[in-house]
Amino acid sequence: NAGVTQTPKFQVLKTGQSMTLQCAQDMNHEYMSWYRQDPGMGLRLIHYSVGAGITDQGEVPNGYNVSRSTTEDFPLRLLSAAPSQTSVYFCASSSTGRNTGELFFGEGSRLTVL
Amino acid sequence: GEDVEQSLFLSVREGDSSVINCTYTDSSSTYLYWYKQEPGAGLQLLTYIFSNMDMKQDQRLTVLLNKKDKHLSLRIADTQTGDSAIYFCAEEGGGYQKVTFGTGTKLQVIP
């Protein structure tokens, strides 16, 4: 099983450029989310979605947009990259059924903004 | 809002026990989790505890929950070099399936 797939794994941008981080899952999970990981700060929630057509903001949404047109895909868009967005980004998904709420993570996308 | 705190670093000798501690703030959390992150990889669920439990044991892992003090700990018995990783405490709270993570504790196992 592929699980959660993120692309690209590495990306270097210049300040002001835009890009999209892709995330796809093949587990038919309703819940999907994006986190960023920074040294000493753990994982912080950027945006999340509880189903196709539904998105909501997390703890640090500024500078990021998301959409959820299908159950499988949850892309994260940076409209105008800033050096403060240099980070490792993780996509995660979960089933909303009666379970433990375990999150399944992708391998991460390392973004550097110069 | 929710806040989960952990110490940043722990070093133990191979064969000793490791204890990683965590404090959280949301008393309404249903589940509390321990995730493990190996270098260059995403997080994987290591174990979890339901909020109405005090302890959970799973092979070398023991999770202790003190709800009064909002304190969670993970004990790894007979720590091995393969246990070297970052361990994240997390709580489910603050809304529908929103999971808040701690800062992570980097465990270094010395051979």
Coordinates of N, CA and C in Angstrom, one line a residue:
Chain A
N1 N 0.8 -1.2 0.0 CA 0.0 0.0 0.0 C 0.9 1.3 0.0
A2 N 0.4 2.3 -0.8 CA 1.2 3.5 -0.9 C 1.1 4.3 0.4
G3 N -0.2 4.4 1.0 CA -0.4 5.2 2.1 C -0.5 6.6 1.8
V4 N 0.3 7.5 2.4 CA 0.3 8.9 2.1 C 1.5 9.3 1.3
T5 N 1.3 9.9 0.2 CA 2.4 10.2 -0.7 C 2.5 11.7 -0.9
Q6 N 3.7 12.2 -0.6 CA 3.9 13.7 -0.8 C 5.0 13.9 -1.8
T7 N 4.7 15.0 -2.6 CA 5.7 15.4 -3.6 C 5.7 16.9 -3.7
P8 N 6.9 17.5 -3.9 CA 8.2 16.9 -4.0 C 8.8 16.6 -2.6
K9 N 9.9 15.9 -2.6 CA 10.5 15.6 -1.3 C 11.4 16.8 -0.9
F10 N 12.0 17.5 -1.9 CA 12.8 18.7 -1.6 C 12.5 19.8 -2.6
Q11 N 12.5 21.0 -2.2 CA 12.3 22.1 -3.1 C 13.0 23.4 -2.6
V12 N 13.6 24.1 -3.5 CA 14.2 25.4 -3.1 C 13.5 26.5 -3.9
L13 N 13.0 27.5 -3.2 CA 12.3 28.6 -3.8 C 13.0 29.9 -3.5
K14 N 12.7 30.9 -4.4 CA 13.2 32.3 -4.1 C 12.0 33.0 -3.4
T15 N 12.3 34.0 -2.6 CA 11.2 34.8 -2.0 C 10.3 35.3 -3.1
G16 N 9.0 35.2 -2.8 CA 8.0 35.7 -3.7 C 7.5 34.6 -4.7
Q17 N 8.2 33.6 -4.9 CA 7.7 32.5 -5.8 C 6.5 31.8 -5.2
S18 N 5.8 31.1 -6.0 CA 4.6 30.3 -5.6 C 4.9 28.8 -5.9
M19 N 4.3 28.0 -5.1 CA 4.4 26.5 -5.5 C 3.3 25.8 -4.7
T20 N 3.1 24.5 -5.1 CA 2.1 23.7 -4.5 C 2.8 22.4 -4.1
L21 N 2.6 22.0 -2.8 CA 3.0 20.7 -2.3 C 1.8 19.8 -2.4
Q22 N 2.1 18.6 -3.1 CA 1.1 17.7 -3.3 C 1.0 16.6 -2.2
C23 N -0.2 16.2 -1.9 CA -0.4 15.1 -1.0 C -1.6 14.2 -1.5
A24 N -1.4 12.9 -1.5 CA -2.4 12.0 -1.9 C -2.4 10.8 -1.0
Q25 N -3.6 10.3 -0.7 CA -3.7 9.1 0.1 C -4.6 8.1 -0.5
D26 N -4.4 6.8 -0.4 CA -5.1 5.8 -1.0 C -5.9 4.9 0.0
M27 N -6.1 5.5 1.2 CA -6.8 4.7 2.3 C -8.2 5.1 2.5
N28 N -8.7 6.0 1.6 CA -10.1 6.4 1.7 C -10.4 7.2 3.0
H29 N -9.4 7.9 3.5 CA -9.5 8.6 4.7 C -10.3 9.9 4.5
E30 N -11.2 10.2 5.4 CA -11.9 11.5 5.2 C -11.1 12.7 5.7
Y31 N -10.3 12.5 6.8 CA -9.6 13.6 7.4 C -8.2 13.7 6.8
M32 N -7.8 14.9 6.4 CA -6.4 15.1 5.9 C -6.0 16.4 6.5
S33 N -4.7 16.5 6.7 CA -4.1 17.7 7.4 C -2.7 18.0 6.9
W34 N -2.3 19.2 7.1 CA -0.9 19.6 6.8 C -0.3 20.2 8.1
Y35 N 0.9 19.7 8.4 CA 1.7 20.3 9.5 C 3.0 20.8 9.0
R36 N 3.6 21.7 9.7 CA 5.0 22.1 9.5 C 5.8 21.7 10.7
Q37 N 7.0 21.3 10.5 CA 7.9 20.9 11.6 C 9.1 21.8 11.6
D38 N 9.3 22.5 12.7 CA 10.5 23.4 12.9 C 11.2 23.0 14.1
P39 N 12.6 23.2 14.1 CA 13.4 22.8 15.3 C 12.9 23.4 16.6
G40 N 12.7 22.6 17.6 CA 12.3 23.1 18.9 C 10.8 23.5 19.0
M41 N 10.1 23.4 17.9 CA 8.7 23.8 17.9 C 7.7 22.6 17.6
G42 N 8.3 21.5 17.4 CA 7.4 20.3 17.1 C 6.6 20.5 15.8
L43 N 5.5 19.9 15.8 CA 4.6 20.0 14.6 C 3.5 21.0 14.9
R44 N 3.2 21.9 13.9 CA 2.2 22.8 14.1 C 1.2 22.7 12.9
L45 N -0.1 22.6 13.2 CA -1.1 22.4 12.2 C -1.4 23.6 11.4
I46 N -1.3 23.5 10.1 CA -1.5 24.6 9.1 C -3.0 24.7 8.7
H47 N -3.5 23.6 8.0 CA -4.8 23.5 7.6 C -5.3 22.1 7.7
Y48 N -6.6 21.8 7.8 CA -7.1 20.5 7.8 C -8.4 20.4 7.0
S49 N -8.8 19.2 6.7 CA -10.1 18.9 6.0 C -10.7 17.7 6.6
V50 N -12.0 17.7 6.8 CA -12.7 16.6 7.2 C -13.5 15.9 6.1
G51 N -13.3 16.3 4.9 CA -14.0 15.7 3.8 C -13.9 16.5 2.5
A52 N -14.2 16.0 1.4 CA -14.1 16.7 0.1 C -15.0 17.9 0.2
G53 N -14.5 19.1 -0.2 CA -15.2 20.3 -0.2 C -15.2 21.1 1.1
I54 N -14.5 20.5 2.2 CA -14.5 21.1 3.5 C -13.1 21.3 4.0
T55 N -12.7 22.6 4.2 CA -11.4 22.8 4.8 C -11.5 23.8 5.9
D56 N -10.5 23.8 6.8 CA -10.5 24.8 7.9 C -9.1 25.1 8.3
Q57 N -8.9 26.2 9.0 CA -7.6 26.6 9.4 C -7.1 26.0 10.7
G58 N -5.8 25.8 10.8 CA -5.2 25.3 12.0 C -4.5 26.4 12.8
E59 N -3.4 26.1 13.4 CA -2.7 27.0 14.2 C -2.0 28.1 13.5
V60 N -1.4 27.7 12.3 CA -0.5 28.7 11.6 C -0.9 28.7 10.1
P61 N -2.1 29.2 9.8 CA -2.6 29.2 8.4 C -2.1 30.3 7.4
N62 N -1.5 31.4 8.0 CA -1.2 32.5 7.2 C -0.1 32.2 6.2
G63 N -0.4 32.6 4.9 CA 0.6 32.3 3.8 C 0.3 31.0 3.1
Y64 N -0.7 30.3 3.5 CA -0.9 29.0 2.9 C -2.4 28.9 2.5
N65 N -2.7 28.2 1.4 CA -4.0 27.9 1.0 C -4.2 26.4 0.7
V66 N -5.4 25.9 0.9 CA -5.6 24.5 0.6 C -7.0 24.4 -0.1
S67 N -7.2 23.2 -0.7 CA -8.5 22.9 -1.3 C -8.6 21.4 -1.2
R68 N -9.8 20.9 -1.2 CA -10.1 19.4 -1.1 C -11.2 19.1 -2.1
S69 N -10.8 18.9 -3.4 CA -11.8 18.6 -4.4 C -12.1 17.1 -4.5
T70 N -11.2 16.3 -4.0 CA -11.5 14.8 -4.0 C -11.1 14.3 -2.6
T71 N -11.5 13.1 -2.3 CA -11.1 12.5 -1.0 C -9.6 12.2 -1.0
E72 N -9.1 11.9 -2.1 CA -7.7 11.4 -2.1 C -6.6 12.5 -2.0
D73 N -6.9 13.7 -2.5 CA -5.9 14.8 -2.7 C -6.1 16.0 -1.8
F74 N -5.0 16.5 -1.3 CA -5.1 17.7 -0.4 C -3.9 18.5 -0.6
P75 N -3.8 19.3 -1.7 CA -2.6 20.1 -2.0 C -2.5 21.3 -1.1
L76 N -1.3 21.7 -0.8 CA -1.0 22.9 0.0 C -0.3 23.9 -0.9
R77 N -0.8 25.1 -1.0 CA -0.3 26.2 -1.9 C 0.4 27.3 -1.1
L78 N 1.6 27.7 -1.5 CA 2.2 28.8 -1.0 C 2.1 29.9 -2.1
L79 N 1.4 31.0 -1.9 CA 1.2 31.9 -2.9 C 2.3 32.9 -3.2
S80 N 3.0 33.2 -2.1 CA 4.2 34.1 -2.2 C 5.2 33.7 -1.1
A81 N 6.1 32.8 -1.5 CA 7.0 32.2 -0.4 C 7.8 33.3 0.3
A82 N 8.0 33.0 1.6 CA 8.8 33.9 2.4 C 9.8 33.0 3.2
P83 N 11.0 33.6 3.5 CA 12.0 32.8 4.2 C 11.5 32.1 5.5
S84 N 10.5 32.7 6.1 CA 9.9 32.1 7.4 C 9.1 30.8 7.1
Q85 N 8.9 30.6 5.8 CA 8.2 29.3 5.4 C 9.2 28.2 5.1
T86 N 10.5 28.4 5.3 CA 11.5 27.4 5.3 C 11.2 26.4 6.4
S87 N 10.9 25.1 6.0 CA 10.5 24.2 7.0 C 10.4 22.8 6.4
V88 N 10.0 21.8 7.2 CA 9.7 20.5 6.7 C 8.1 20.3 6.8
Y89 N 7.5 20.0 5.7 CA 6.0 19.9 5.7 C 5.6 18.5 5.7
F90 N 4.6 18.1 6.5 CA 4.1 16.8 6.6 C 2.6 16.8 6.3
C91 N 2.1 15.9 5.5 CA 0.7 15.7 5.2 C 0.4 14.4 6.1
A92 N -0.8 14.5 6.6 CA -1.3 13.3 7.4 C -2.8 13.1 7.2
S93 N -3.2 11.8 7.3 CA -4.6 11.5 7.1 C -5.1 10.6 8.2
S94 N -6.4 10.5 8.3 CA -7.0 9.7 9.3 C -8.4 9.3 8.9
S95 N -8.9 8.2 9.4 CA -10.3 7.8 9.2 C -11.1 8.5 10.3
T96 N -12.3 9.0 10.0 CA -13.1 9.6 11.0 C -14.1 8.7 11.7
G97 N -13.9 7.4 11.4 CA -14.7 6.4 12.0 C -14.4 6.3 13.5
R98 N -15.1 5.4 14.2 CA -14.9 5.2 15.6 C -13.6 4.3 15.8
N99 N -12.5 5.0 16.0 CA -11.2 4.4 16.1 C -10.3 5.3 17.0
T100 N -9.0 5.0 17.0 CA -8.1 5.7 17.9 C -7.7 7.1 17.4
G101 N -8.1 7.4 16.1 CA -7.7 8.7 15.6 C -6.3 8.7 15.1
E102 N -5.7 7.5 14.9 CA -4.3 7.5 14.5 C -4.1 8.3 13.2
L103 N -3.1 9.1 13.1 CA -2.7 9.8 11.9 C -1.6 9.1 11.2
F104 N -1.8 9.0 9.9 CA -0.8 8.4 9.0 C -0.1 9.5 8.2
F105 N 1.2 9.5 8.3 CA 2.0 10.6 7.8 C 2.7 10.2 6.5
G106 N 2.9 11.2 5.6 CA 3.8 11.1 4.5 C 5.2 11.2 5.0
E107 N 6.1 11.1 4.1 CA 7.6 11.2 4.4 C 8.1 12.6 4.5
G108 N 7.3 13.6 4.2 CA 7.7 15.0 4.4 C 8.2 15.6 3.1
S109 N 8.1 16.9 3.0 CA 8.6 17.7 1.9 C 9.5 18.8 2.6
R110 N 10.8 18.9 2.2 CA 11.7 19.9 2.8 C 11.7 21.1 1.9
L111 N 11.3 22.2 2.4 CA 11.2 23.4 1.6 C 12.2 24.5 2.1
T112 N 13.0 25.0 1.2 CA 13.9 26.1 1.6 C 13.5 27.3 0.8
V113 N 13.3 28.4 1.4 CA 13.0 29.7 0.7 C 14.2 30.7 0.9
L114 N 14.8 31.1 -0.2 CA 16.0 31.9 -0.1 C 15.6 33.4 -0.2
Chain B
G1 N -5.5 28.0 24.3 CA -5.5 26.9 23.4 C -4.7 25.7 24.0
E2 N -4.6 24.6 23.2 CA -3.9 23.5 23.7 C -2.4 23.7 23.6
D3 N -1.7 23.1 24.6 CA -0.3 23.2 24.7 C 0.3 21.9 25.2
V4 N 1.3 21.4 24.5 CA 1.9 20.1 24.9 C 3.4 20.3 25.0
E5 N 3.9 20.0 26.2 CA 5.4 20.3 26.4 C 6.2 19.1 26.7
Q6 N 7.4 19.0 26.2 CA 8.3 18.0 26.4 C 9.7 18.5 26.5
S7 N 10.6 17.8 27.2 CA 12.0 18.1 27.1 C 12.5 17.8 25.8
L8 N 13.6 18.5 25.3 CA 14.0 18.4 24.0 C 15.0 17.2 23.7
F9 N 15.7 16.8 24.8 CA 16.7 15.8 24.6 C 16.9 14.9 25.7
L10 N 17.2 13.6 25.4 CA 17.4 12.5 26.4 C 18.5 11.6 25.9
S11 N 19.4 11.3 26.8 CA 20.5 10.4 26.4 C 20.6 9.3 27.4
V12 N 20.6 8.0 26.9 CA 20.6 6.8 27.8 C 21.6 5.8 27.2
R13 N 22.1 4.9 28.1 CA 23.0 3.9 27.6 C 22.1 2.7 27.2
E14 N 22.6 2.0 26.2 CA 21.9 0.8 25.7 C 21.7 -0.2 26.8
G15 N 20.5 -0.7 26.9 CA 20.1 -1.7 28.0 C 19.4 -1.0 29.1
D16 N 19.6 0.3 29.3 CA 18.9 1.0 30.4 C 17.5 1.3 30.0
S17 N 16.7 1.8 30.9 CA 15.3 2.2 30.6 C 15.4 3.7 30.3
S18 N 14.5 4.1 29.4 CA 14.3 5.5 29.0 C 12.9 5.9 29.5
V19 N 12.8 7.1 30.0 CA 11.5 7.7 30.4 C 11.4 9.1 29.8
I20 N 10.4 9.2 28.9 CA 10.2 10.5 28.2 C 8.9 11.1 28.8
N21 N 8.9 12.3 29.2 CA 7.8 12.9 29.9 C 7.1 14.0 29.1
C22 N 5.9 14.2 29.4 CA 5.1 15.2 28.6 C 4.0 15.8 29.5
T23 N 3.8 17.1 29.4 CA 2.6 17.6 30.0 C 1.7 18.3 29.0
Y24 N 0.4 18.2 29.2 CA -0.6 18.7 28.3 C -1.6 19.6 29.0
T25 N -2.4 20.3 28.3 CA -3.3 21.2 28.9 C -4.8 20.9 28.7
D26 N -5.2 20.1 27.7 CA -6.6 19.9 27.4 C -7.1 18.8 28.2
S27 N -7.9 19.0 29.2 CA -8.4 17.9 30.1 C -9.5 17.1 29.4
S28 N -10.0 17.6 28.2 CA -11.1 16.9 27.5 C -10.6 16.0 26.5
S29 N -9.2 15.8 26.4 CA -8.7 14.9 25.4 C -9.2 13.5 25.5
T30 N -9.6 12.9 24.4 CA -10.0 11.5 24.5 C -8.9 10.5 24.4
Y31 N -7.9 10.8 23.5 CA -6.8 10.0 23.4 C -5.5 10.8 23.5
L32 N -4.5 10.1 24.1 CA -3.1 10.7 24.1 C -2.2 9.7 23.4
Y33 N -1.3 10.3 22.7 CA -0.5 9.4 21.8 C 1.0 9.6 22.0
W34 N 1.8 8.6 21.6 CA 3.2 8.7 21.4 C 3.5 8.3 20.0
Y35 N 4.1 9.3 19.3 CA 4.6 9.0 17.9 C 6.1 9.0 17.9
K36 N 6.6 8.2 17.0 CA 8.1 8.1 16.8 C 8.5 8.5 15.4
Q37 N 9.5 9.4 15.3 CA 10.0 9.8 14.0 C 11.5 9.4 13.9
E38 N 11.8 8.6 12.9 CA 13.2 8.2 12.6 C 13.7 9.2 11.7
P39 N 15.1 9.3 11.6 CA 15.7 10.3 10.7 C 15.2 10.3 9.3
G40 N 14.8 11.5 8.8 CA 14.4 11.6 7.4 C 13.0 11.0 7.1
A41 N 12.3 10.6 8.1 CA 11.0 10.0 7.8 C 9.8 10.7 8.5
G42 N 8.6 10.3 8.1 CA 7.5 10.9 8.8 C 7.2 10.3 10.2
L43 N 6.2 10.7 10.8 CA 5.9 10.2 12.2 C 5.1 8.9 12.0
Q44 N 5.3 8.0 13.0 CA 4.5 6.7 13.0 C 4.0 6.6 14.4
L45 N 2.7 6.2 14.6 CA 2.2 5.9 15.9 C 2.9 4.8 16.6
L46 N 3.3 5.1 17.8 CA 4.0 4.1 18.6 C 3.1 3.4 19.5
T47 N 2.3 4.2 20.2 CA 1.3 3.7 21.1 C 0.4 4.8 21.5
Y48 N -0.7 4.5 22.2 CA -1.7 5.5 22.6 C -2.3 5.0 23.9
I49 N -3.0 5.9 24.6 CA -3.7 5.6 25.8 C -5.1 6.3 25.8
F50 N -6.1 5.6 26.1 CA -7.4 6.3 26.2 C -7.5 7.0 27.5
S51 N -8.2 8.1 27.5 CA -8.1 9.1 28.7 C -8.6 8.5 30.0
N52 N -9.4 7.4 29.9 CA -9.9 6.9 31.2 C -9.0 5.8 31.8
M53 N -7.8 5.6 31.2 CA -6.9 4.6 31.6 C -5.7 5.3 32.4
D54 N -5.1 4.6 33.3 CA -3.9 5.1 34.0 C -2.6 4.6 33.4
M55 N -2.7 3.4 32.9 CA -1.5 2.7 32.4 C -1.8 1.8 31.3
K56 N -0.8 1.7 30.4 CA -0.9 0.8 29.3 C 0.4 0.2 29.0
Q57 N 0.5 -1.1 28.9 CA 1.8 -1.8 28.6 C 1.7 -2.5 27.3
D58 N 2.8 -2.4 26.5 CA 2.8 -3.0 25.2 C 4.3 -3.4 25.0
Q59 N 4.6 -4.7 25.3 CA 5.9 -5.2 25.2 C 6.9 -4.3 26.0
R60 N 7.9 -3.7 25.3 CA 8.9 -2.9 26.1 C 8.4 -1.5 26.5
L61 N 7.2 -1.2 26.0 CA 6.7 0.2 26.2 C 5.6 0.2 27.4
T62 N 5.8 1.2 28.2 CA 4.8 1.4 29.3 C 4.4 2.9 29.2
V63 N 3.1 3.1 29.1 CA 2.6 4.5 29.1 C 1.9 4.7 30.5
L64 N 2.2 5.8 31.1 CA 1.5 6.2 32.4 C 0.8 7.5 32.2
L65 N -0.4 7.6 32.6 CA -1.2 8.8 32.5 C -1.7 9.3 33.9
N66 N -1.3 10.5 34.2 CA -1.8 11.2 35.5 C -2.7 12.3 35.0
K67 N -4.0 12.1 35.0 CA -4.9 13.1 34.6 C -5.0 14.3 35.5
K68 N -4.8 14.1 36.8 CA -4.9 15.2 37.7 C -3.8 16.2 37.4
D69 N -2.6 15.7 37.1 CA -1.5 16.6 36.8 C -1.3 16.8 35.3
K70 N -2.1 16.2 34.5 CA -2.0 16.3 33.1 C -0.6 15.9 32.6
H71 N -0.2 14.8 33.1 CA 1.2 14.3 32.8 C 1.1 13.0 32.2
L72 N 1.9 12.8 31.1 CA 2.0 11.6 30.3 C 3.4 11.2 30.2
S73 N 3.7 9.9 30.4 CA 5.1 9.4 30.3 C 5.2 8.2 29.4
L74 N 6.3 8.0 28.8 CA 6.6 6.8 28.0 C 7.9 6.2 28.5
R75 N 7.8 4.9 29.0 CA 9.0 4.2 29.4 C 9.3 3.2 28.4
I76 N 10.6 3.2 28.0 CA 11.1 2.1 27.1 C 12.0 1.3 27.9
A77 N 11.7 0.0 28.1 CA 12.6 -0.9 28.8 C 13.7 -1.4 27.9
D78 N 14.9 -1.7 28.5 CA 15.9 -2.3 27.7 C 16.2 -1.6 26.4
T79 N 16.4 -0.3 26.5 CA 16.5 0.6 25.3 C 17.7 0.1 24.4
Q80 N 17.3 0.1 23.1 CA 18.3 -0.4 22.1 C 18.7 0.8 21.1
T81 N 19.7 0.6 20.4 CA 20.2 1.7 19.5 C 19.1 2.0 18.5
G82 N 18.3 1.0 18.1 CA 17.3 1.2 17.1 C 16.1 2.1 17.7
D83 N 16.1 2.3 19.0 CA 15.1 3.2 19.6 C 15.5 4.7 19.4
S84 N 16.7 4.9 19.0 CA 17.2 6.3 18.7 C 16.2 7.0 17.7
A85 N 15.6 8.1 18.1 CA 14.6 8.7 17.3 C 14.1 10.0 18.0
I86 N 13.2 10.7 17.4 CA 12.5 11.7 18.1 C 11.1 11.2 18.5
Y87 N 10.7 11.4 19.7 CA 9.4 10.9 20.2 C 8.5 12.1 20.5
F88 N 7.3 12.1 19.9 CA 6.4 13.2 20.1 C 5.2 12.7 20.9
C89 N 4.9 13.5 21.9 CA 3.6 13.3 22.7 C 2.6 14.1 21.9
A90 N 1.3 13.6 21.9 CA 0.3 14.4 21.2 C -1.0 14.1 21.9
E91 N -1.9 15.1 21.8 CA -3.3 14.9 22.4 C -4.3 15.3 21.3
E92 N -5.4 14.6 21.4 CA -6.5 14.9 20.5 C -7.5 15.8 21.3
G93 N -7.6 17.0 20.8 CA -8.5 17.9 21.5 C -8.6 19.2 20.8
G94 N -9.4 20.1 21.3 CA -9.6 21.4 20.6 C -10.4 21.4 19.4
G95 N -11.2 20.3 19.2 CA -12.0 20.2 18.0 C -11.9 18.9 17.4
Y96 N -12.7 18.7 16.4 CA -12.9 17.4 15.7 C -11.5 16.9 15.1
Q97 N -11.0 15.9 15.8 CA -9.8 15.2 15.3 C -8.6 16.1 15.2
K98 N -8.6 17.2 15.8 CA -7.4 18.0 15.8 C -6.4 17.5 16.8
V99 N -5.3 17.2 16.3 CA -4.2 16.6 17.2 C -3.1 17.6 17.4
T100 N -2.8 17.9 18.6 CA -1.7 18.9 18.9 C -0.5 18.1 19.4
F101 N 0.6 18.4 18.8 CA 1.9 17.7 19.1 C 2.8 18.5 20.0
G102 N 3.5 17.8 20.8 CA 4.6 18.5 21.6 C 5.8 18.8 20.7
T103 N 6.8 19.3 21.4 CA 8.0 19.7 20.6 C 8.9 18.6 20.2
G104 N 8.6 17.4 20.8 CA 9.4 16.2 20.5 C 10.7 16.1 21.4
T105 N 11.0 14.9 21.8 CA 12.2 14.6 22.6 C 13.1 13.7 21.8
K106 N 14.3 14.2 21.5 CA 15.3 13.4 20.8 C 15.9 12.4 21.7
L107 N 15.8 11.2 21.5 CA 16.4 10.1 22.3 C 17.6 9.6 21.7
Q108 N 18.8 9.7 22.4 CA 20.0 9.2 21.9 C 20.4 8.0 22.7
V109 N 20.7 6.9 22.1 CA 21.0 5.7 22.8 C 22.5 5.5 22.6
I110 N 23.3 5.4 23.7 CA 24.7 5.3 23.6 C 25.1 3.8 23.7
P111 N 25.8 3.2 22.7 CA 26.1 1.8 22.8 C 27.0 1.4 24.0

